[in-house]
């Protein structure tokens, strides 16, 4: 496929790391000085604290991120089409094969099946390929001193300092998401301390470089979050015409018999599972989109990152890894979301039209969205900046 080859070449040609903002800030230095007493109460020695926070500069870009989280802002079909696409299903299936022996042992010890563990891995870090690029002490330090939720991030900052003090990870390796999640499993530092597992027995839980430790730690997380071995997360269902879903949700659990009595059916006509306890009803895009009954195991997945769209991405990817197809009911839109391959293709087409969008990364960031807006205007579409199938098809044809 010509376009795909082109976009891959562009990816390599434009690969570059963004420069880190390095500005000193007396306010930041004063704030960090002020936190040392609490850090000491939290078990961080003053020499550790001094050594690791000295000369730290704030990165104010993480404060902007704090107020913009894609799982809450994107349409559900855009969010899912980037996270659960053919590419990720195929890579996940390759990982199931490559790590089959470890995954079997993990299932024996923690009771969580391979497809679920690998699905979390795929959504969290793209199977260990995307860890984030933010030095943790810098991002957590900044979040501890500026913006909302400072108390929460201070707790995580002290946990990160304790981890480094203990020597499980070298300071320069502690790099992760803007919010402080790191490694294959994208655990927050306090989650690392509570739940990371040294599965290969080399003396340290290594979620940066060791896939076995990471897979076991994910399973341990789900187990501690109440995972029920052998039970499904849920399933896609069909609602009868005129069904009133008002007030239903993940938390309002009802018995399967009650759902049956209200006319809820599985999309493939198989009987609803009646041995997995009560279920809640999710209709993430309203009454005309896909609907799901979700059991206790969905709550366990949800607790990994407190967003239902996120839980659905992992749940659906796990089904796809087991061989299931896409959702049966289409999303209620005439402009469906696009996969990462299609997003890279769209970016390649934007570049061919002379837009400077930076690297082709399939992410559709700020510059891509600005270019999409211009092309939408020219095509007579609503200029939203959103990259969907409609503008992709227009640029393919034009
Ligand atoms: Ca280990």
JSON list of N, CA and C in Angstrom, two decimals, residues 166-231:
[
{"chain": "A", "resi": 166, "resn": "UNK", "atom": "N", "xyz": [15.26, 3.46, 47.75]},
{"chain": "A", "resi": 166, "resn": "UNK", "atom": "CA", "xyz": [15.41, 2.02, 47.93]},
{"chain": "A", "resi": 166, "resn": "UNK", "atom": "C", "xyz": [16.31, 1.42, 46.85]},
{"chain": "A", "resi": 167, "resn": "UNK", "atom": "N", "xyz": [16.38, 2.10, 45.70]},
{"chain": "A", "resi": 167, "resn": "UNK", "atom": "CA", "xyz": [17.27, 1.65, 44.65]},
{"chain": "A", "resi": 167, "resn": "UNK", "atom": "C", "xyz": [16.67, 0.67, 43.66]},
{"chain": "A", "resi": 168, "resn": "UNK", "atom": "N", "xyz": [15.33, 0.52, 43.66]},
{"chain": "A", "resi": 168, "resn": "UNK", "atom": "CA", "xyz": [14.69, -0.38, 42.69]},
{"chain": "A", "resi": 168, "resn": "UNK", "atom": "C", "xyz": [14.89, 0.11, 41.25]},
{"chain": "A", "resi": 169, "resn": "UNK", "atom": "N", "xyz": [14.97, 1.43, 41.09]},
{"chain": "A", "resi": 169, "resn": "UNK", "atom": "CA", "xyz": [15.08, 2.03, 39.76]},
{"chain": "A", "resi": 169, "resn": "UNK", "atom": "C", "xyz": [16.11, 3.15, 39.84]},
{"chain": "A", "resi": 170, "resn": "UNK", "atom": "N", "xyz": [16.93, 3.28, 38.79]},
{"chain": "A", "resi": 170, "resn": "UNK", "atom": "CA", "xyz": [17.88, 4.39, 38.75]},
{"chain": "A", "resi": 170, "resn": "UNK", "atom": "C", "xyz": [17.11, 5.69, 38.45]},
{"chain": "A", "resi": 171, "resn": "UNK", "atom": "N", "xyz": [17.52, 6.80, 39.10]},
{"chain": "A", "resi": 171, "resn": "UNK", "atom": "CA", "xyz": [16.77, 8.07, 38.95]},
{"chain": "A", "resi": 171, "resn": "UNK", "atom": "C", "xyz": [16.54, 8.46, 37.49]},
{"chain": "A", "resi": 172, "resn": "UNK", "atom": "N", "xyz": [17.54, 8.29, 36.65]},
{"chain": "A", "resi": 172, "resn": "UNK", "atom": "CA", "xyz": [17.38, 8.74, 35.25]},
{"chain": "A", "resi": 172, "resn": "UNK", "atom": "C", "xyz": [16.43, 7.84, 34.47]},
{"chain": "A", "resi": 173, "resn": "UNK", "atom": "N", "xyz": [16.14, 6.64, 35.01]},
{"chain": "A", "resi": 173, "resn": "UNK", "atom": "CA", "xyz": [15.20, 5.74, 34.34]},
{"chain": "A", "resi": 173, "resn": "UNK", "atom": "C", "xyz": [13.75, 6.03, 34.73]},
{"chain": "A", "resi": 174, "resn": "UNK", "atom": "N", "xyz": [13.55, 6.81, 35.78]},
{"chain": "A", "resi": 174, "resn": "UNK", "atom": "CA", "xyz": [12.18, 7.03, 36.28]},
{"chain": "A", "resi": 174, "resn": "UNK", "atom": "C", "xyz": [11.50, 8.13, 35.46]},
{"chain": "A", "resi": 175, "resn": "UNK", "atom": "N", "xyz": [11.01, 7.70, 34.29]},
{"chain": "A", "resi": 175, "resn": "UNK", "atom": "CA", "xyz": [10.40, 8.59, 33.31]},
{"chain": "A", "resi": 175, "resn": "UNK", "atom": "C", "xyz": [9.04, 7.98, 32.98]},
{"chain": "A", "resi": 176, "resn": "UNK", "atom": "N", "xyz": [8.01, 8.81, 32.83]},
{"chain": "A", "resi": 176, "resn": "UNK", "atom": "CA", "xyz": [6.69, 8.24, 32.57]},
{"chain": "A", "resi": 176, "resn": "UNK", "atom": "C", "xyz": [5.71, 9.24, 32.01]},
{"chain": "A", "resi": 177, "resn": "UNK", "atom": "N", "xyz": [4.44, 9.04, 32.34]},
{"chain": "A", "resi": 177, "resn": "UNK", "atom": "CA", "xyz": [3.39, 9.92, 31.82]},
{"chain": "A", "resi": 177, "resn": "UNK", "atom": "C", "xyz": [3.46, 11.26, 32.55]},
{"chain": "A", "resi": 178, "resn": "UNK", "atom": "N", "xyz": [2.79, 12.25, 32.01]},
{"chain": "A", "resi": 178, "resn": "UNK", "atom": "CA", "xyz": [2.79, 13.58, 32.63]},
{"chain": "A", "resi": 178, "resn": "UNK", "atom": "C", "xyz": [2.30, 13.52, 34.08]},
{"chain": "A", "resi": 179, "resn": "UNK", "atom": "N", "xyz": [1.43, 12.54, 34.39]},
{"chain": "A", "resi": 179, "resn": "UNK", "atom": "CA", "xyz": [0.83, 12.47, 35.73]},
{"chain": "A", "resi": 179, "resn": "UNK", "atom": "C", "xyz": [1.62, 11.60, 36.69]},
{"chain": "A", "resi": 180, "resn": "UNK", "atom": "N", "xyz": [2.71, 11.00, 36.21]},
{"chain": "A", "resi": 180, "resn": "UNK", "atom": "CA", "xyz": [3.55, 10.23, 37.12]},
{"chain": "A", "resi": 180, "resn": "UNK", "atom": "C", "xyz": [3.39, 8.72, 37.04]},
{"chain": "A", "resi": 181, "resn": "UNK", "atom": "N", "xyz": [2.62, 8.22, 36.07]},
{"chain": "A", "resi": 181, "resn": "UNK", "atom": "CA", "xyz": [2.51, 6.77, 35.89]},
{"chain": "A", "resi": 181, "resn": "UNK", "atom": "C", "xyz": [3.70, 6.31, 35.05]},
{"chain": "A", "resi": 182, "resn": "UNK", "atom": "N", "xyz": [4.29, 5.17, 35.40]},
{"chain": "A", "resi": 182, "resn": "UNK", "atom": "CA", "xyz": [5.51, 4.78, 34.70]},
{"chain": "A", "resi": 182, "resn": "UNK", "atom": "C", "xyz": [5.57, 3.27, 34.42]},
{"chain": "A", "resi": 183, "resn": "UNK", "atom": "N", "xyz": [6.39, 2.94, 33.46]},
{"chain": "A", "resi": 183, "resn": "UNK", "atom": "CA", "xyz": [6.70, 1.55, 33.15]},
{"chain": "A", "resi": 183, "resn": "UNK", "atom": "C", "xyz": [5.65, 0.85, 32.30]},
{"chain": "A", "resi": 184, "resn": "UNK", "atom": "N", "xyz": [5.89, -0.45, 32.09]},
{"chain": "A", "resi": 184, "resn": "UNK", "atom": "CA", "xyz": [5.00, -1.28, 31.28]},
{"chain": "A", "resi": 184, "resn": "UNK", "atom": "C", "xyz": [3.55, -1.19, 31.73]},
{"chain": "A", "resi": 185, "resn": "UNK", "atom": "N", "xyz": [3.35, -1.11, 33.05]},
{"chain": "A", "resi": 185, "resn": "UNK", "atom": "CA", "xyz": [1.99, -1.16, 33.61]},
{"chain": "A", "resi": 185, "resn": "UNK", "atom": "C", "xyz": [1.44, 0.24, 33.89]},
{"chain": "A", "resi": 186, "resn": "UNK", "atom": "N", "xyz": [2.29, 1.27, 33.71]},
{"chain": "A", "resi": 186, "resn": "UNK", "atom": "CA", "xyz": [1.89, 2.64, 34.03]},
{"chain": "A", "resi": 186, "resn": "UNK", "atom": "C", "xyz": [1.29, 2.75, 35.43]},
{"chain": "A", "resi": 187, "resn": "UNK", "atom": "N", "xyz": [1.98, 2.17, 36.41]},
{"chain": "A", "resi": 187, "resn": "UNK", "atom": "CA", "xyz": [1.58, 2.33, 37.81]},
{"chain": "A", "resi": 187, "resn": "UNK", "atom": "C", "xyz": [2.02, 3.70, 38.31]},
{"chain": "A", "resi": 188, "resn": "UNK", "atom": "N", "xyz": [1.21, 4.29, 39.19]},
{"chain": "A", "resi": 188, "resn": "UNK", "atom": "CA", "xyz": [1.66, 5.44, 39.94]},
{"chain": "A", "resi": 188, "resn": "UNK", "atom": "C", "xyz": [2.66, 4.94, 40.98]},
{"chain": "A", "resi": 189, "resn": "UNK", "atom": "N", "xyz": [3.56, 5.82, 41.48]},
{"chain": "A", "resi": 189, "resn": "UNK", "atom": "CA", "xyz": [4.56, 5.35, 42.44]},
{"chain": "A", "resi": 189, "resn": "UNK", "atom": "C", "xyz": [3.96, 4.62, 43.66]},
{"chain": "A", "resi": 190, "resn": "UNK", "atom": "N", "xyz": [2.85, 5.15, 44.22]},
{"chain": "A", "resi": 190, "resn": "UNK", "atom": "CA", "xyz": [2.27, 4.48, 45.39]},
{"chain": "A", "resi": 190, "resn": "UNK", "atom": "C", "xyz": [1.70, 3.12, 45.01]},
{"chain": "A", "resi": 191, "resn": "UNK", "atom": "N", "xyz": [1.18, 2.99, 43.80]},
{"chain": "A", "resi": 191, "resn": "UNK", "atom": "CA", "xyz": [0.67, 1.69, 43.33]},
{"chain": "A", "resi": 191, "resn": "UNK", "atom": "C", "xyz": [1.84, 0.72, 43.16]},
{"chain": "A", "resi": 192, "resn": "UNK", "atom": "N", "xyz": [2.94, 1.23, 42.64]},
{"chain": "A", "resi": 192, "resn": "UNK", "atom": "CA", "xyz": [4.15, 0.42, 42.54]},
{"chain": "A", "resi": 192, "resn": "UNK", "atom": "C", "xyz": [4.53, -0.14, 43.91]},
{"chain": "A", "resi": 193, "resn": "UNK", "atom": "N", "xyz": [4.54, 0.73, 44.92]},
{"chain": "A", "resi": 193, "resn": "UNK", "atom": "CA", "xyz": [4.94, 0.27, 46.25]},
{"chain": "A", "resi": 193, "resn": "UNK", "atom": "C", "xyz": [3.98, -0.78, 46.81]},
{"chain": "A", "resi": 194, "resn": "UNK", "atom": "N", "xyz": [2.70, -0.62, 46.52]},
{"chain": "A", "resi": 194, "resn": "UNK", "atom": "CA", "xyz": [1.70, -1.57, 47.06]},
{"chain": "A", "resi": 194, "resn": "UNK", "atom": "C", "xyz": [1.65, -2.87, 46.29]},
{"chain": "A", "resi": 195, "resn": "UNK", "atom": "N", "xyz": [1.79, -2.80, 44.96]},
{"chain": "A", "resi": 195, "resn": "UNK", "atom": "CA", "xyz": [1.37, -3.94, 44.15]},
{"chain": "A", "resi": 195, "resn": "UNK", "atom": "C", "xyz": [2.40, -4.50, 43.17]},
{"chain": "A", "resi": 196, "resn": "UNK", "atom": "N", "xyz": [3.54, -3.83, 43.00]},
{"chain": "A", "resi": 196, "resn": "UNK", "atom": "CA", "xyz": [4.52, -4.36, 42.04]},
{"chain": "A", "resi": 196, "resn": "UNK", "atom": "C", "xyz": [5.07, -5.69, 42.52]},
{"chain": "A", "resi": 197, "resn": "UNK", "atom": "N", "xyz": [5.27, -6.61, 41.60]},
{"chain": "A", "resi": 197, "resn": "UNK", "atom": "CA", "xyz": [5.67, -7.97, 41.93]},
{"chain": "A", "resi": 197, "resn": "UNK", "atom": "C", "xyz": [7.03, -8.28, 41.29]},
{"chain": "A", "resi": 198, "resn": "UNK", "atom": "N", "xyz": [7.92, -8.89, 42.08]},
{"chain": "A", "resi": 198, "resn": "UNK", "atom": "CA", "xyz": [9.18, -9.41, 41.53]},
{"chain": "A", "resi": 198, "resn": "UNK", "atom": "C", "xyz": [8.91, -10.85, 41.09]},
{"chain": "A", "resi": 199, "resn": "UNK", "atom": "N", "xyz": [8.42, -11.01, 39.87]},
{"chain": "A", "resi": 199, "resn": "UNK", "atom": "CA", "xyz": [7.94, -12.34, 39.45]},
{"chain": "A", "resi": 199, "resn": "UNK", "atom": "C", "xyz": [9.08, -13.26, 39.04]},
{"chain": "A", "resi": 200, "resn": "UNK", "atom": "N", "xyz": [10.15, -12.71, 38.48]},
{"chain": "A", "resi": 200, "resn": "UNK", "atom": "CA", "xyz": [11.25, -13.58, 38.05]},
{"chain": "A", "resi": 200, "resn": "UNK", "atom": "C", "xyz": [12.26, -13.82, 39.17]},
{"chain": "A", "resi": 201, "resn": "UNK", "atom": "N", "xyz": [12.00, -13.19, 40.35]},
{"chain": "A", "resi": 201, "resn": "UNK", "atom": "CA", "xyz": [12.81, -13.50, 41.53]},
{"chain": "A", "resi": 201, "resn": "UNK", "atom": "C", "xyz": [14.24, -13.02, 41.48]},
{"chain": "A", "resi": 202, "resn": "UNK", "atom": "N", "xyz": [14.51, -11.92, 40.77]},
{"chain": "A", "resi": 202, "resn": "UNK", "atom": "CA", "xyz": [15.88, -11.41, 40.74]},
{"chain": "A", "resi": 202, "resn": "UNK", "atom": "C", "xyz": [16.13, -10.37, 41.83]},
{"chain": "A", "resi": 203, "resn": "UNK", "atom": "N", "xyz": [15.15, -10.22, 42.74]},
{"chain": "A", "resi": 203, "resn": "UNK", "atom": "CA", "xyz": [15.37, -9.36, 43.89]},
{"chain": "A", "resi": 203, "resn": "UNK", "atom": "C", "xyz": [14.74, -7.98, 43.77]},
{"chain": "A", "resi": 204, "resn": "UNK", "atom": "N", "xyz": [14.25, -7.61, 42.58]},
{"chain": "A", "resi": 204, "resn": "UNK", "atom": "CA", "xyz": [13.57, -6.32, 42.51]},
{"chain": "A", "resi": 204, "resn": "UNK", "atom": "C", "xyz": [12.41, -6.37, 41.53]},
{"chain": "A", "resi": 205, "resn": "UNK", "atom": "N", "xyz": [11.37, -5.63, 41.88]},
{"chain": "A", "resi": 205, "resn": "UNK", "atom": "CA", "xyz": [10.21, -5.50, 40.98]},
{"chain": "A", "resi": 205, "resn": "UNK", "atom": "C", "xyz": [10.58, -4.46, 39.94]},
{"chain": "A", "resi": 206, "resn": "UNK", "atom": "N", "xyz": [10.74, -4.88, 38.71]},
{"chain": "A", "resi": 206, "resn": "UNK", "atom": "CA", "xyz": [11.24, -4.00, 37.66]},
{"chain": "A", "resi": 206, "resn": "UNK", "atom": "C", "xyz": [10.17, -3.80, 36.59]},
{"chain": "A", "resi": 207, "resn": "UNK", "atom": "N", "xyz": [9.44, -2.68, 36.70]},
{"chain": "A", "resi": 207, "resn": "UNK", "atom": "CA", "xyz": [8.36, -2.43, 35.73]},
{"chain": "A", "resi": 207, "resn": "UNK", "atom": "C", "xyz": [8.84, -1.60, 34.55]},
{"chain": "A", "resi": 208, "resn": "UNK", "atom": "N", "xyz": [10.11, -1.29, 34.52]},
{"chain": "A", "resi": 208, "resn": "UNK", "atom": "CA", "xyz": [10.65, -0.56, 33.37]},
{"chain": "A", "resi": 208, "resn": "UNK", "atom": "C", "xyz": [11.21, -1.50, 32.32]},
{"chain": "A", "resi": 209, "resn": "UNK", "atom": "N", "xyz": [11.90, -2.54, 32.76]},
{"chain": "A", "resi": 209, "resn": "UNK", "atom": "CA", "xyz": [12.66, -3.36, 31.81]},
{"chain": "A", "resi": 209, "resn": "UNK", "atom": "C", "xyz": [12.31, -4.84, 31.83]},
{"chain": "A", "resi": 210, "resn": "UNK", "atom": "N", "xyz": [11.37, -5.25, 32.67]},
{"chain": "A", "resi": 210, "resn": "UNK", "atom": "CA", "xyz": [11.13, -6.68, 32.80]},
{"chain": "A", "resi": 210, "resn": "UNK", "atom": "C", "xyz": [9.65, -7.01, 32.57]},
{"chain": "A", "resi": 211, "resn": "UNK", "atom": "N", "xyz": [9.35, -7.63, 31.43]},
{"chain": "A", "resi": 211, "resn": "UNK", "atom": "CA", "xyz": [7.95, -7.91, 31.06]},
{"chain": "A", "resi": 211, "resn": "UNK", "atom": "C", "xyz": [7.29, -8.89, 32.03]},
{"chain": "A", "resi": 212, "resn": "UNK", "atom": "N", "xyz": [8.05, -9.86, 32.55]},
{"chain": "A", "resi": 212, "resn": "UNK", "atom": "CA", "xyz": [7.45, -10.83, 33.50]},
{"chain": "A", "resi": 212, "resn": "UNK", "atom": "C", "xyz": [6.98, -10.12, 34.76]},
{"chain": "A", "resi": 213, "resn": "UNK", "atom": "N", "xyz": [7.84, -9.28, 35.33]},
{"chain": "A", "resi": 213, "resn": "UNK", "atom": "CA", "xyz": [7.44, -8.53, 36.52]},
{"chain": "A", "resi": 213, "resn": "UNK", "atom": "C", "xyz": [6.20, -7.68, 36.20]},
{"chain": "A", "resi": 214, "resn": "UNK", "atom": "N", "xyz": [6.19, -7.08, 35.01]},
{"chain": "A", "resi": 214, "resn": "UNK", "atom": "CA", "xyz": [5.09, -6.19, 34.64]},
{"chain": "A", "resi": 214, "resn": "UNK", "atom": "C", "xyz": [3.77, -6.95, 34.48]},
{"chain": "A", "resi": 215, "resn": "UNK", "atom": "N", "xyz": [3.81, -8.08, 33.80]},
{"chain": "A", "resi": 215, "resn": "UNK", "atom": "CA", "xyz": [2.57, -8.85, 33.59]},
{"chain": "A", "resi": 215, "resn": "UNK", "atom": "C", "xyz": [2.02, -9.36, 34.92]},
{"chain": "A", "resi": 216, "resn": "UNK", "atom": "N", "xyz": [2.91, -9.82, 35.78]},
{"chain": "A", "resi": 216, "resn": "UNK", "atom": "CA", "xyz": [2.48, -10.31, 37.10]},
{"chain": "A", "resi": 216, "resn": "UNK", "atom": "C", "xyz": [1.93, -9.15, 37.94]},
{"chain": "A", "resi": 217, "resn": "UNK", "atom": "N", "xyz": [2.54, -7.99, 37.84]},
{"chain": "A", "resi": 217, "resn": "UNK", "atom": "CA", "xyz": [2.09, -6.84, 38.63]},
{"chain": "A", "resi": 217, "resn": "UNK", "atom": "C", "xyz": [0.69, -6.40, 38.19]},
{"chain": "A", "resi": 218, "resn": "UNK", "atom": "N", "xyz": [0.43, -6.44, 36.89]},
{"chain": "A", "resi": 218, "resn": "UNK", "atom": "CA", "xyz": [-0.91, -6.11, 36.38]},
{"chain": "A", "resi": 218, "resn": "UNK", "atom": "C", "xyz": [-1.94, -7.09, 36.92]},
{"chain": "A", "resi": 219, "resn": "UNK", "atom": "N", "xyz": [-1.61, -8.38, 36.87]},
{"chain": "A", "resi": 219, "resn": "UNK", "atom": "CA", "xyz": [-2.53, -9.39, 37.38]},
{"chain": "A", "resi": 219, "resn": "UNK", "atom": "C", "xyz": [-2.75, -9.21, 38.88]},
{"chain": "A", "resi": 220, "resn": "UNK", "atom": "N", "xyz": [-1.68, -8.87, 39.60]},
{"chain": "A", "resi": 220, "resn": "UNK", "atom": "CA", "xyz": [-1.79, -8.64, 41.04]},
{"chain": "A", "resi": 220, "resn": "UNK", "atom": "C", "xyz": [-2.72, -7.46, 41.32]},
{"chain": "A", "resi": 221, "resn": "UNK", "atom": "N", "xyz": [-2.59, -6.41, 40.51]},
{"chain": "A", "resi": 221, "resn": "UNK", "atom": "CA", "xyz": [-3.47, -5.25, 40.66]},
{"chain": "A", "resi": 221, "resn": "UNK", "atom": "C", "xyz": [-4.93, -5.67, 40.51]},
{"chain": "A", "resi": 222, "resn": "UNK", "atom": "N", "xyz": [-5.22, -6.41, 39.44]},
{"chain": "A", "resi": 222, "resn": "UNK", "atom": "CA", "xyz": [-6.62, -6.80, 39.18]},
{"chain": "A", "resi": 222, "resn": "UNK", "atom": "C", "xyz": [-7.14, -7.72, 40.28]},
{"chain": "A", "resi": 223, "resn": "UNK", "atom": "N", "xyz": [-6.28, -8.62, 40.74]},
{"chain": "A", "resi": 223, "resn": "UNK", "atom": "CA", "xyz": [-6.69, -9.53, 41.82]},
{"chain": "A", "resi": 223, "resn": "UNK", "atom": "C", "xyz": [-7.07, -8.74, 43.07]},
{"chain": "A", "resi": 224, "resn": "UNK", "atom": "N", "xyz": [-6.20, -7.78, 43.44]},
{"chain": "A", "resi": 224, "resn": "UNK", "atom": "CA", "xyz": [-6.46, -6.96, 44.63]},
{"chain": "A", "resi": 224, "resn": "UNK", "atom": "C", "xyz": [-7.69, -6.06, 44.43]},
{"chain": "A", "resi": 225, "resn": "UNK", "atom": "N", "xyz": [-8.01, -5.77, 43.16]},
{"chain": "A", "resi": 225, "resn": "UNK", "atom": "CA", "xyz": [-9.18, -4.94, 42.87]},
{"chain": "A", "resi": 225, "resn": "UNK", "atom": "C", "xyz": [-10.46, -5.77, 42.82]},
{"chain": "A", "resi": 226, "resn": "UNK", "atom": "N", "xyz": [-10.36, -7.06, 43.15]},
{"chain": "A", "resi": 226, "resn": "UNK", "atom": "CA", "xyz": [-11.57, -7.88, 43.27]},
{"chain": "A", "resi": 226, "resn": "UNK", "atom": "C", "xyz": [-11.87, -8.76, 42.06]},
{"chain": "A", "resi": 227, "resn": "UNK", "atom": "N", "xyz": [-10.87, -9.04, 41.23]},
{"chain": "A", "resi": 227, "resn": "UNK", "atom": "CA", "xyz": [-11.08, -9.88, 40.06]},
{"chain": "A", "resi": 227, "resn": "UNK", "atom": "C", "xyz": [-11.62, -11.25, 40.45]},
{"chain": "A", "resi": 228, "resn": "UNK", "atom": "N", "xyz": [-12.62, -11.71, 39.71]},
{"chain": "A", "resi": 228, "resn": "UNK", "atom": "CA", "xyz": [-13.19, -13.04, 39.96]},
{"chain": "A", "resi": 228, "resn": "UNK", "atom": "C", "xyz": [-12.78, -13.98, 38.84]},
{"chain": "A", "resi": 229, "resn": "UNK", "atom": "N", "xyz": [-11.95, -14.94, 39.21]},
{"chain": "A", "resi": 229, "resn": "UNK", "atom": "CA", "xyz": [-11.36, -15.86, 38.24]},
{"chain": "A", "resi": 229, "resn": "UNK", "atom": "C", "xyz": [-12.42, -16.58, 37.42]},
{"chain": "A", "resi": 230, "resn": "UNK", "atom": "N", "xyz": [-12.22, -16.57, 36.11]},
{"chain": "A", "resi": 230, "resn": "UNK", "atom": "CA", "xyz": [-13.09, -17.34, 35.22]},
{"chain": "A", "resi": 230, "resn": "UNK", "atom": "C", "xyz": [-14.38, -16.65, 34.84]},
{"chain": "A", "resi": 231, "resn": "UNK", "atom": "N", "xyz": [-14.61, -15.46, 35.40]},
{"chain": "A", "resi": 231, "resn": "UNK", "atom": "CA", "xyz": [-15.85, -14.78, 35.06]},
{"chain": "A", "resi": 231, "resn": "UNK", "atom": "C", "xyz": [-15.63, -13.71, 33.99]}
]
